[in-house]
Structures are given as C-alpha cells and as structure tokens.
Amino acid sequence: MFPRRSIVILASLFLLSAITLTVHQIDKRSPGFIGNLVPSRPGKEGQDEKEIEETTGPCGRGIAWLAKTDLEYPISYAQREIIVHPTPGLERKSMTKITEPLFPQPKQLLLDKESRLELSDCKQEALVLEVPDTPTTPVNASTMHFGMATTLDRLADSTPMIERWLAHTSAKLFVVIITPAANEANKKPQPPTPKQLSARQSELRKRGMDITLLPPLQHDESYTETYFSLIRILHTHRSPGTEWHIVIDDDTFFPSLRALLSTLTPYPADQPHWIGALSETWWSVARYGMMAFGGAGIFLSRALAETLNTYYDTCTGEMHPAAGGDERVMRCIYNHTDVKLTNIPRLHQMDLGGDLSGVYENGRFPLSLHHWKTGRNDYPVDKMSQVSDVCGECFLQRWRFSDNTVLVNGFSIAEYPDGVEGIEWDRPEETWESRTVEESVNEGTWHSLGMGRKALVLGREKVQWRLVDAG
Ligand SMILES: *[C@@H]1O[C@H](CO)[C@@H](O)[C@H](O)[C@H]1NC(C)=O
Ligand SMILES: *[C@@H]1O[C@H](CO)[C@@H](O)[C@H](O)[C@H]1NC(C)=O
C-alpha cells in the first residue's frame, strides 16, 4: 500500500509537538538530557507558516508552531516523520518492538530565540510503522442517543472534545442546559433564554453535531434531579431506530464510536441491558455499589430504557435526596427490575488522583475517558486523539524502539535510561493515586486495571514528554 501524503504530515506534527513540550519539561526535570547545541532561528521575521514550510519542508511546520507558543527558551527540539501503513489482518498489539531508534543521532537540538534551524536538521529518514487497517471515517451511529446535563459555559469548554467523537456520526446528543450556581461574580444567575439556546444549537449543528439543547423539565430542579430526568427526556425523543440511551457527563470522551458500537453488538437492544463501568477505585465501588459510574457512560438498552421510563415517577418519588445522578439510575434499576450491571472495564470513569499516565500508557484501547480536565493535570483528549484520523484505533498504541524509547501514540514519548527490556509492559505503571479499603484484599484498582507495576522515578528512571498540541 502506498503511504498517504496527508497522513505523513499529521503524524509528523504530532510527534513534533510532543517533543517540543518535552523540552520544556526536560529543563525542569533532567538537565542532563539535552544534546547538541545548534545555532538556529525559527523562520525570518514576518514569514508566514506556509512560506516557512515551503522553504524548510516538514520541519518548517513545526518551527512555525513553535514560534506561536509561549514555551521558555532555550527549547530542546527533535523531529521525526512517521508514515503509517494500514495493514489488513494486522491486530492492534499492546506493544510492538521496532529494531531501529526513534531518534537517530543527533536527536536533540537546543534552540534559542535568535537561532535558526538548518534544513539538514530535518533530513532524517521517515519512520514507517505498520498499523491495523481500521477505518478513519465517522461511523454511522444513528442507533445511539446520548444525554447530558450541563451549563452553556461548560458546554462551550467541552465542545471541541464532543465535536471529535460526535460530529458526522448521525448519533444524537440531547443536552439539558442548567442554570449555573450563584457565585461571587454572579449572585443571581438567570437561565438562558430560548433564543440563546436556539442560537447555540444552530452553531453546533453547523459543525456537524446533531445536538438538541433543552431547558430542564421542572423549574428549580437540583442537578441530580435533572440528571435523572435524562431517562425521561431520552425516552421522549427516541425514534424507531434508537437502540441505546446513553447518559454521560459533560467531560465524557469517546475515542471511537465505531469501537463502542462493536462492543455493544453482543447485547441486543430489545433485551434489558445496563452497561457501563465500575470505578477504577475499589473504594468508590465499596461506597456507591455495583453501578455504571456516570463519567464512563451509562448505556441503557431500548428495552431497559422503556421499563425505567414506566417507573420514572415512582423512582423520582422514592429517591434518596442525597443520591448522586448515576446512583439514582442504580437505585431505580435495582428496586424495580432484576437487571444487573454488565461491567466493561474499557469504559473509564477515571476516578483516580495524581498522574493518570499509567492508564493512558497501558497499551489498551479505551472506549471512554473522563476527567480530562482535573485542574492539576490536563489531558487534551481532543488533540491526543487526532492521530485517529491517520490510523483509527492506533490511538494509545505503543511502539518501543532500540533507543530505549517508547511512543504511546497521541499521549507521550518516554525514554527509559535503564533500558526497556526488564519492564513488564503488560502491567500498568501505578502512577496514579487511589484510596484503599481497609481489610479488603483488592489493593485498590485490581478489578479494573489489573495488578500493576511500581511507578518509576520521573526524570531518572523515566523521562517523559507529553503531547500538548496537534494539528
Ligand atoms: C445511518 O443509518 C440509518 C439507519 O440505517 C439510515 O437511516 C441513515 O440514512 C444513515 N445515515 C447516513 C448518514 O448514512
Ligand atoms: C423501593 O421501592 C419501594 C416501592 O416503590 C419503595 O417504597 C422503597 O422506598 C424503594 N427503596 C429504595 C431503597 O429506593
């Protein structure tokens, strides 16, 4: 198969960004890692991005990107172009060993603001990687109806992420727009007007997202009441082809609706199914129960959605006032049906603290991700998953190279100075923090992530560069 031109550029930019970021972090974490100093300057004054690219080739695009960022100079810079070959019959492997280095010498350039990148610095031969032949076009997911409750402002923050998984899929998303809580700046927040809702809705639809914005069913509902009302709202808006009613949070992200749909195939929608994921944290499971945790997505088959709609008023009437949204769904199901949870651990509530690298870098393909914006650690899932446009389910696939470097596609590049041979790659690196349950055998995340391996010391045993941007 011939390499695809567009593919080359995207893959290369992805890499470049990752490495550029690195630089930033290397300075703080491991000053010994920076290589050759080469005089260079990112383009002439006034040169635009296209011009730079024309004169410098693929290297130029990255340089133009660098000039737009506010990274601290000097910047340590490395670049490698990747060409992917979609290979029919090739399975997505958790880790693939490549016998050449990711960055042949010299792999690092140190750029300062006044210097110029030489063309010869970008003359590295492209790397060819074989990837599974998964489609990169949007799937027809018209059988899926999603529902969420959020404010207009939060919806705006999440729009780039929602656009990535929802646009042009024929799946529908119903969003109940709630009024933001009062705060210092806004003591009496007003609900958005119907005009505001319809203006926003048409903006979103113009971008290919089949989104319907709705006011809450009742005035003065609490958030959890609105959340539970999605059961009724999704039922009201169902169409003959709707198979799945899916309740999500505004920060739930789906790397591939295609993969999600095929995961649901074994569960016929005319039978009652409640599908989701337990929290990764045993403590949360012990606290809340065997339920589909909301952030990972709550999947109700058409048959179960029908039953829950019948019990909607009953469940609302008997609801424990402090119950959370996903907990309300659980209470209603356990009290009025004999349906039990189907747990799919590849859906992720991401109920973990600290550095989530160990989850993103475990080589598995996640069906949902959540909490990409945690304040302390941000995970730009919309940028990270752009690499799916190039090679579908290659997102978060891992390749390890002879220079003790591992590429986790779309997330990170890490160097392991003590070598990569002794590392148990099948076990997730326990970089995260999670609560434990006293006297429980389960140390915290076994039921979800499996038994892990000890976290490495960043900057010494593992030098990690995280993706910050892609385009
Ligand atoms: C998606 O599938 C549905 C049901 O088969 C069909 O009615 C609809 O036209 C399809 N949409 C697209 C864009 O192909
Ligand atoms: C279960 O349903 C019954 C009958 O509707 C109700 O009286 C009871 O309070 C419910 N229990 C819980 C825990 O919600």
PDB file of C-alpha atoms in Angstrom, residues 165-400:
ATOM      1  CA  TRP A 165     -16.494  11.962  18.793  1.00  0.00           C
ATOM      2  CA  LEU A 166     -19.971  13.125  17.768  1.00  0.00           C
ATOM      3  CA  ALA A 167     -19.660  15.143  14.556  1.00  0.00           C
ATOM      4  CA  HIS A 168     -20.945  13.497  11.361  1.00  0.00           C
ATOM      5  CA  THR A 169     -21.826  10.205  13.091  1.00  0.00           C
ATOM      6  CA  SER A 170     -25.659  10.538  12.922  1.00  0.00           C
ATOM      7  CA  ALA A 171     -25.702   9.931  16.692  1.00  0.00           C
ATOM      8  CA  LYS A 172     -27.862  12.419  18.586  1.00  0.00           C
ATOM      9  CA  LEU A 173     -26.974  14.284  21.750  1.00  0.00           C
ATOM     10  CA  PHE A 174     -29.642  15.875  23.971  1.00  0.00           C
ATOM     11  CA  VAL A 175     -28.291  18.466  26.369  1.00  0.00           C
ATOM     12  CA  VAL A 176     -30.353  19.865  29.213  1.00  0.00           C
ATOM     13  CA  ILE A 177     -28.996  23.329  29.888  1.00  0.00           C
ATOM     14  CA  ILE A 178     -28.965  24.096  33.593  1.00  0.00           C
ATOM     15  CA  THR A 179     -28.506  27.492  35.222  1.00  0.00           C
ATOM     16  CA  PRO A 180     -25.053  27.962  36.721  1.00  0.00           C
ATOM     17  CA  ALA A 181     -24.824  28.068  40.503  1.00  0.00           C
ATOM     18  CA  ALA A 182     -24.570  31.500  42.111  1.00  0.00           C
ATOM     19  CA  ASN A 183     -21.005  32.665  42.731  1.00  0.00           C
ATOM     20  CA  GLU A 184     -19.165  35.844  43.821  1.00  0.00           C
ATOM     21  CA  ALA A 185     -19.377  37.427  40.367  1.00  0.00           C
ATOM     22  CA  ASN A 186     -22.924  36.378  39.603  1.00  0.00           C
ATOM     23  CA  LYS A 187     -25.204  36.296  42.616  1.00  0.00           C
ATOM     24  CA  LYS A 188     -28.416  35.783  40.670  1.00  0.00           C
ATOM     25  CA  PRO A 189     -27.670  33.731  37.580  1.00  0.00           C
ATOM     26  CA  GLN A 190     -30.500  33.690  35.060  1.00  0.00           C
ATOM     27  CA  PRO A 191     -31.430  30.680  32.956  1.00  0.00           C
ATOM     28  CA  PRO A 192     -30.536  31.089  29.278  1.00  0.00           C
ATOM     29  CA  THR A 193     -33.362  32.383  27.074  1.00  0.00           C
ATOM     30  CA  PRO A 194     -34.918  30.172  24.371  1.00  0.00           C
ATOM     31  CA  LYS A 195     -33.276  32.487  21.823  1.00  0.00           C
ATOM     32  CA  GLN A 196     -29.825  31.883  23.301  1.00  0.00           C
ATOM     33  CA  LEU A 197     -30.434  28.141  23.279  1.00  0.00           C
ATOM     34  CA  SER A 198     -31.517  28.053  19.668  1.00  0.00           C
ATOM     35  CA  ALA A 199     -28.610  30.253  18.525  1.00  0.00           C
ATOM     36  CA  ARG A 200     -26.118  27.966  20.239  1.00  0.00           C
ATOM     37  CA  GLN A 201     -27.859  24.877  18.919  1.00  0.00           C
ATOM     38  CA  SER A 202     -27.623  26.001  15.315  1.00  0.00           C
ATOM     39  CA  GLU A 203     -23.906  26.841  15.747  1.00  0.00           C
ATOM     40  CA  LEU A 204     -23.291  23.305  16.975  1.00  0.00           C
ATOM     41  CA  ARG A 205     -25.376  21.736  14.222  1.00  0.00           C
ATOM     42  CA  LYS A 206     -23.466  23.716  11.589  1.00  0.00           C
ATOM     43  CA  ARG A 207     -20.348  21.934  12.836  1.00  0.00           C
ATOM     44  CA  GLY A 208     -21.895  18.537  12.135  1.00  0.00           C
ATOM     45  CA  MET A 209     -23.068  17.735  15.657  1.00  0.00           C
ATOM     46  CA  ASP A 210     -26.657  16.567  15.950  1.00  0.00           C
ATOM     47  CA  ILE A 211     -27.235  18.326  19.276  1.00  0.00           C
ATOM     48  CA  THR A 212     -30.557  19.421  20.760  1.00  0.00           C
ATOM     49  CA  LEU A 213     -30.465  21.907  23.624  1.00  0.00           C
ATOM     50  CA  LEU A 214     -33.358  21.737  26.062  1.00  0.00           C
ATOM     51  CA  PRO A 215     -34.474  23.529  29.235  1.00  0.00           C
ATOM     52  CA  PRO A 216     -34.901  21.402  32.405  1.00  0.00           C
ATOM     53  CA  LEU A 217     -38.233  19.587  32.748  1.00  0.00           C
ATOM     54  CA  GLN A 218     -39.032  21.388  36.031  1.00  0.00           C
ATOM     55  CA  HIS A 219     -38.071  24.740  37.481  1.00  0.00           C
ATOM     56  CA  ASP A 220     -35.769  24.601  40.499  1.00  0.00           C
ATOM     57  CA  GLU A 221     -34.568  21.066  39.897  1.00  0.00           C
ATOM     58  CA  SER A 222     -31.305  20.055  41.529  1.00  0.00           C
ATOM     59  CA  TYR A 223     -28.503  18.874  39.221  1.00  0.00           C
ATOM     60  CA  THR A 224     -29.051  15.252  40.207  1.00  0.00           C
ATOM     61  CA  GLU A 225     -32.786  15.568  39.533  1.00  0.00           C
ATOM     62  CA  THR A 226     -32.051  16.974  36.085  1.00  0.00           C
ATOM     63  CA  TYR A 227     -29.561  14.162  35.524  1.00  0.00           C
ATOM     64  CA  PHE A 228     -32.167  11.536  36.331  1.00  0.00           C
ATOM     65  CA  SER A 229     -34.701  13.319  34.123  1.00  0.00           C
ATOM     66  CA  LEU A 230     -32.484  12.377  31.155  1.00  0.00           C
ATOM     67  CA  ILE A 231     -34.166   8.963  31.422  1.00  0.00           C
ATOM     68  CA  ARG A 232     -37.469  10.601  30.547  1.00  0.00           C
ATOM     69  CA  ILE A 233     -36.016  13.048  28.028  1.00  0.00           C
ATOM     70  CA  LEU A 234     -34.184  10.353  26.064  1.00  0.00           C
ATOM     71  CA  HIS A 235     -37.329   8.258  26.073  1.00  0.00           C
ATOM     72  CA  THR A 236     -39.456  11.159  24.810  1.00  0.00           C
ATOM     73  CA  HIS A 237     -37.021  11.863  21.963  1.00  0.00           C
ATOM     74  CA  ARG A 238     -36.436   8.258  20.950  1.00  0.00           C
ATOM     75  CA  SER A 239     -37.004   7.259  17.346  1.00  0.00           C
ATOM     76  CA  PRO A 240     -37.792   3.830  15.872  1.00  0.00           C
ATOM     77  CA  GLY A 241     -34.076   3.219  15.153  1.00  0.00           C
ATOM     78  CA  THR A 242     -32.842   4.136  18.647  1.00  0.00           C
ATOM     79  CA  GLU A 243     -31.170   1.191  20.351  1.00  0.00           C
ATOM     80  CA  TRP A 244     -29.091   2.794  23.078  1.00  0.00           C
ATOM     81  CA  HIS A 245     -29.957   5.554  25.549  1.00  0.00           C
ATOM     82  CA  ILE A 246     -26.626   6.743  26.911  1.00  0.00           C
ATOM     83  CA  VAL A 247     -26.301   9.121  29.841  1.00  0.00           C
ATOM     84  CA  ILE A 248     -22.935  10.880  30.044  1.00  0.00           C
ATOM     85  CA  ASP A 249     -21.160  13.736  31.821  1.00  0.00           C
ATOM     86  CA  ASP A 250     -20.042  16.864  30.003  1.00  0.00           C
ATOM     87  CA  ASP A 251     -16.457  15.615  30.316  1.00  0.00           C
ATOM     88  CA  THR A 252     -17.010  12.112  28.992  1.00  0.00           C
ATOM     89  CA  PHE A 253     -14.982  11.397  25.852  1.00  0.00           C
ATOM     90  CA  PHE A 254     -15.262   8.530  23.383  1.00  0.00           C
ATOM     91  CA  PRO A 255     -12.088   7.754  21.382  1.00  0.00           C
ATOM     92  CA  SER A 256     -14.098   5.753  18.821  1.00  0.00           C
ATOM     93  CA  LEU A 257     -17.860   5.377  18.413  1.00  0.00           C
ATOM     94  CA  ARG A 258     -17.067   2.594  15.939  1.00  0.00           C
ATOM     95  CA  ALA A 259     -15.280   0.573  18.628  1.00  0.00           C
ATOM     96  CA  LEU A 260     -18.066   1.394  21.072  1.00  0.00           C
ATOM     97  CA  LEU A 261     -20.736   0.163  18.682  1.00  0.00           C
ATOM     98  CA  SER A 262     -18.966  -3.108  18.054  1.00  0.00           C
ATOM     99  CA  THR A 263     -18.549  -3.623  21.802  1.00  0.00           C
ATOM    100  CA  LEU A 264     -22.330  -3.303  22.165  1.00  0.00           C
ATOM    101  CA  THR A 265     -23.101  -5.720  19.323  1.00  0.00           C
ATOM    102  CA  PRO A 266     -23.397  -8.828  21.560  1.00  0.00           C
ATOM    103  CA  TYR A 267     -26.157  -7.119  23.597  1.00  0.00           C
ATOM    104  CA  PRO A 268     -29.439  -6.971  21.653  1.00  0.00           C
ATOM    105  CA  ALA A 269     -31.253  -3.746  22.452  1.00  0.00           C
ATOM    106  CA  ASP A 270     -34.649  -5.429  22.625  1.00  0.00           C
ATOM    107  CA  GLN A 271     -33.473  -7.152  25.803  1.00  0.00           C
ATOM    108  CA  PRO A 272     -32.832  -5.237  29.034  1.00  0.00           C
ATOM    109  CA  HIS A 273     -29.150  -4.320  29.366  1.00  0.00           C
ATOM    110  CA  TRP A 274     -27.444  -1.907  31.738  1.00  0.00           C
ATOM    111  CA  ILE A 275     -23.878  -1.479  30.560  1.00  0.00           C
ATOM    112  CA  GLY A 276     -21.128   0.657  31.982  1.00  0.00           C
ATOM    113  CA  ALA A 277     -18.024   0.536  34.114  1.00  0.00           C
ATOM    114  CA  LEU A 278     -17.283   0.319  37.785  1.00  0.00           C
ATOM    115  CA  SER A 279     -14.992   2.994  39.102  1.00  0.00           C
ATOM    116  CA  GLU A 280     -11.296   2.069  38.796  1.00  0.00           C
ATOM    117  CA  THR A 281     -11.138   2.700  42.546  1.00  0.00           C
ATOM    118  CA  TRP A 282     -12.401  -0.130  44.729  1.00  0.00           C
ATOM    119  CA  TRP A 283     -13.122   2.395  47.473  1.00  0.00           C
ATOM    120  CA  SER A 284     -15.711   4.092  45.241  1.00  0.00           C
ATOM    121  CA  VAL A 285     -17.285   0.753  44.329  1.00  0.00           C
ATOM    122  CA  ALA A 286     -17.492  -0.185  48.027  1.00  0.00           C
ATOM    123  CA  ARG A 287     -19.016   3.219  48.768  1.00  0.00           C
ATOM    124  CA  TYR A 288     -21.534   3.526  45.924  1.00  0.00           C
ATOM    125  CA  GLY A 289     -22.137  -0.007  44.736  1.00  0.00           C
ATOM    126  CA  MET A 290     -22.046  -2.173  41.654  1.00  0.00           C
ATOM    127  CA  MET A 291     -23.189   0.521  39.297  1.00  0.00           C
ATOM    128  CA  ALA A 292     -22.334   2.111  35.989  1.00  0.00           C
ATOM    129  CA  PHE A 293     -20.335   5.158  37.111  1.00  0.00           C
ATOM    130  CA  GLY A 294     -21.655   8.181  35.249  1.00  0.00           C
ATOM    131  CA  GLY A 295     -18.457   9.601  33.797  1.00  0.00           C
ATOM    132  CA  ALA A 296     -17.683   6.380  31.928  1.00  0.00           C
ATOM    133  CA  GLY A 297     -21.162   6.487  30.336  1.00  0.00           C
ATOM    134  CA  ILE A 298     -24.366   4.686  31.356  1.00  0.00           C
ATOM    135  CA  PHE A 299     -25.683   2.539  28.500  1.00  0.00           C
ATOM    136  CA  LEU A 300     -29.344   1.540  28.673  1.00  0.00           C
ATOM    137  CA  SER A 301     -30.743  -0.729  26.002  1.00  0.00           C
ATOM    138  CA  ARG A 302     -34.027   0.346  24.435  1.00  0.00           C
ATOM    139  CA  ALA A 303     -35.849  -2.368  26.430  1.00  0.00           C
ATOM    140  CA  LEU A 304     -34.455  -1.257  29.786  1.00  0.00           C
ATOM    141  CA  ALA A 305     -34.977   2.423  28.949  1.00  0.00           C
ATOM    142  CA  GLU A 306     -38.637   1.607  28.296  1.00  0.00           C
ATOM    143  CA  THR A 307     -39.009  -0.069  31.707  1.00  0.00           C
ATOM    144  CA  LEU A 308     -37.230   2.744  33.537  1.00  0.00           C
ATOM    145  CA  ASN A 309     -39.497   5.272  31.878  1.00  0.00           C
ATOM    146  CA  THR A 310     -42.500   3.352  33.266  1.00  0.00           C
ATOM    147  CA  TYR A 311     -41.023   3.654  36.766  1.00  0.00           C
ATOM    148  CA  TYR A 312     -39.804   7.215  36.276  1.00  0.00           C
ATOM    149  CA  ASP A 313     -42.341   8.880  38.622  1.00  0.00           C
ATOM    150  CA  THR A 314     -42.115   6.076  41.186  1.00  0.00           C
ATOM    151  CA  CYS A 315     -38.315   6.279  41.251  1.00  0.00           C
ATOM    152  CA  THR A 316     -38.343  10.063  41.423  1.00  0.00           C
ATOM    153  CA  GLY A 317     -40.825   9.927  44.333  1.00  0.00           C
ATOM    154  CA  GLU A 318     -38.878   7.424  46.414  1.00  0.00           C
ATOM    155  CA  MET A 319     -35.420   8.820  45.669  1.00  0.00           C
ATOM    156  CA  HIS A 320     -32.951   9.333  48.499  1.00  0.00           C
ATOM    157  CA  PRO A 321     -32.413  13.117  48.460  1.00  0.00           C
ATOM    158  CA  ALA A 322     -28.609  12.872  48.679  1.00  0.00           C
ATOM    159  CA  ALA A 323     -28.279  10.304  45.870  1.00  0.00           C
ATOM    160  CA  GLY A 324     -25.951  11.264  43.011  1.00  0.00           C
ATOM    161  CA  GLY A 325     -27.081  11.092  39.384  1.00  0.00           C
ATOM    162  CA  ASP A 326     -25.611   7.702  38.460  1.00  0.00           C
ATOM    163  CA  GLU A 327     -26.666   6.419  41.875  1.00  0.00           C
ATOM    164  CA  ARG A 328     -30.280   7.392  41.079  1.00  0.00           C
ATOM    165  CA  VAL A 329     -30.158   5.254  37.967  1.00  0.00           C
ATOM    166  CA  MET A 330     -28.754   2.356  40.018  1.00  0.00           C
ATOM    167  CA  ARG A 331     -31.409   2.696  42.735  1.00  0.00           C
ATOM    168  CA  CYS A 332     -34.201   2.726  40.190  1.00  0.00           C
ATOM    169  CA  ILE A 333     -32.842  -0.343  38.359  1.00  0.00           C
ATOM    170  CA  TYR A 334     -32.173  -2.431  41.475  1.00  0.00           C
ATOM    171  CA  ASN A 335     -35.522  -1.590  43.056  1.00  0.00           C
ATOM    172  CA  HIS A 336     -37.740  -2.220  40.049  1.00  0.00           C
ATOM    173  CA  THR A 337     -36.034  -4.633  37.660  1.00  0.00           C
ATOM    174  CA  ASP A 338     -33.885  -7.736  38.030  1.00  0.00           C
ATOM    175  CA  VAL A 339     -31.274  -6.350  35.642  1.00  0.00           C
ATOM    176  CA  LYS A 340     -27.664  -6.340  36.865  1.00  0.00           C
ATOM    177  CA  LEU A 341     -24.703  -4.353  35.630  1.00  0.00           C
ATOM    178  CA  THR A 342     -22.662  -5.525  32.657  1.00  0.00           C
ATOM    179  CA  ASN A 343     -19.226  -4.153  33.528  1.00  0.00           C
ATOM    180  CA  ILE A 344     -16.965  -3.180  30.641  1.00  0.00           C
ATOM    181  CA  PRO A 345     -13.645  -2.098  32.172  1.00  0.00           C
ATOM    182  CA  ARG A 346     -12.504  -0.456  28.912  1.00  0.00           C
ATOM    183  CA  LEU A 347     -15.049   2.270  29.698  1.00  0.00           C
ATOM    184  CA  HIS A 348     -13.336   4.643  32.102  1.00  0.00           C
ATOM    185  CA  GLN A 349     -14.715   6.725  34.932  1.00  0.00           C
ATOM    186  CA  MET A 350     -11.097   7.794  35.622  1.00  0.00           C
ATOM    187  CA  ASP A 351     -11.825   8.031  39.313  1.00  0.00           C
ATOM    188  CA  LEU A 352      -8.161   8.296  40.188  1.00  0.00           C
ATOM    189  CA  GLY A 353      -5.924  11.018  41.545  1.00  0.00           C
ATOM    190  CA  GLY A 354      -2.450  12.171  40.617  1.00  0.00           C
ATOM    191  CA  ASP A 355      -0.750  11.343  37.335  1.00  0.00           C
ATOM    192  CA  LEU A 356      -3.003   9.233  35.078  1.00  0.00           C
ATOM    193  CA  SER A 357      -0.135   8.310  32.699  1.00  0.00           C
ATOM    194  CA  GLY A 358      -0.275   4.724  33.936  1.00  0.00           C
ATOM    195  CA  VAL A 359      -3.777   4.376  32.481  1.00  0.00           C
ATOM    196  CA  TYR A 360      -3.106   6.216  29.221  1.00  0.00           C
ATOM    197  CA  GLU A 361       0.161   4.336  28.728  1.00  0.00           C
ATOM    198  CA  ASN A 362      -1.087   0.799  29.429  1.00  0.00           C
ATOM    199  CA  GLY A 363      -1.406  -0.124  25.743  1.00  0.00           C
ATOM    200  CA  ARG A 364      -5.159  -0.835  25.846  1.00  0.00           C
ATOM    201  CA  PHE A 365      -7.688   0.932  23.691  1.00  0.00           C
ATOM    202  CA  PRO A 366     -10.129   2.778  25.978  1.00  0.00           C
ATOM    203  CA  LEU A 367     -13.784   3.004  24.953  1.00  0.00           C
ATOM    204  CA  SER A 368     -14.443   6.069  27.083  1.00  0.00           C
ATOM    205  CA  LEU A 369     -12.352   8.536  29.034  1.00  0.00           C
ATOM    206  CA  HIS A 370     -13.440  11.009  31.676  1.00  0.00           C
ATOM    207  CA  HIS A 371     -11.996  13.762  33.885  1.00  0.00           C
ATOM    208  CA  TRP A 372      -9.714  15.031  31.136  1.00  0.00           C
ATOM    209  CA  LYS A 373      -9.781  18.356  32.901  1.00  0.00           C
ATOM    210  CA  THR A 374      -8.831  17.847  36.509  1.00  0.00           C
ATOM    211  CA  GLY A 375      -7.165  21.154  37.284  1.00  0.00           C
ATOM    212  CA  ARG A 376      -3.836  19.653  38.302  1.00  0.00           C
ATOM    213  CA  ASN A 377      -3.337  17.516  35.234  1.00  0.00           C
ATOM    214  CA  ASP A 378      -4.988  18.227  31.929  1.00  0.00           C
ATOM    215  CA  TYR A 379      -5.393  15.627  29.222  1.00  0.00           C
ATOM    216  CA  PRO A 380      -6.171  17.316  25.892  1.00  0.00           C
ATOM    217  CA  VAL A 381      -8.124  14.314  24.593  1.00  0.00           C
ATOM    218  CA  ASP A 382      -9.300  16.189  21.503  1.00  0.00           C
ATOM    219  CA  LYS A 383      -5.676  16.792  20.430  1.00  0.00           C
ATOM    220  CA  MET A 384      -4.442  13.448  21.673  1.00  0.00           C
ATOM    221  CA  SER A 385      -6.972  11.510  19.624  1.00  0.00           C
ATOM    222  CA  GLN A 386      -6.316  13.453  16.400  1.00  0.00           C
ATOM    223  CA  VAL A 387      -3.949  10.695  15.456  1.00  0.00           C
ATOM    224  CA  SER A 388      -7.065   8.514  14.978  1.00  0.00           C
ATOM    225  CA  ASP A 389      -7.672  10.471  11.772  1.00  0.00           C
ATOM    226  CA  VAL A 390      -4.493   8.878  10.492  1.00  0.00           C
ATOM    227  CA  CYS A 391      -4.792   5.337  11.749  1.00  0.00           C
ATOM    228  CA  GLY A 392      -8.071   4.720  13.596  1.00  0.00           C
ATOM    229  CA  GLU A 393      -7.592   2.571  16.654  1.00  0.00           C
ATOM    230  CA  CYS A 394      -3.837   3.165  16.719  1.00  0.00           C
ATOM    231  CA  PHE A 395      -4.587   5.843  19.333  1.00  0.00           C
ATOM    232  CA  LEU A 396      -2.632   4.977  22.512  1.00  0.00           C
ATOM    233  CA  GLN A 397      -0.973   2.032  20.754  1.00  0.00           C
ATOM    234  CA  ARG A 398       2.622   1.526  21.889  1.00  0.00           C
ATOM    235  CA  TRP A 399       5.869   1.100  19.963  1.00  0.00           C
ATOM    236  CA  ARG A 400       9.220   0.600  21.622  1.00  0.00           C
TER     237      ARG A 400
END
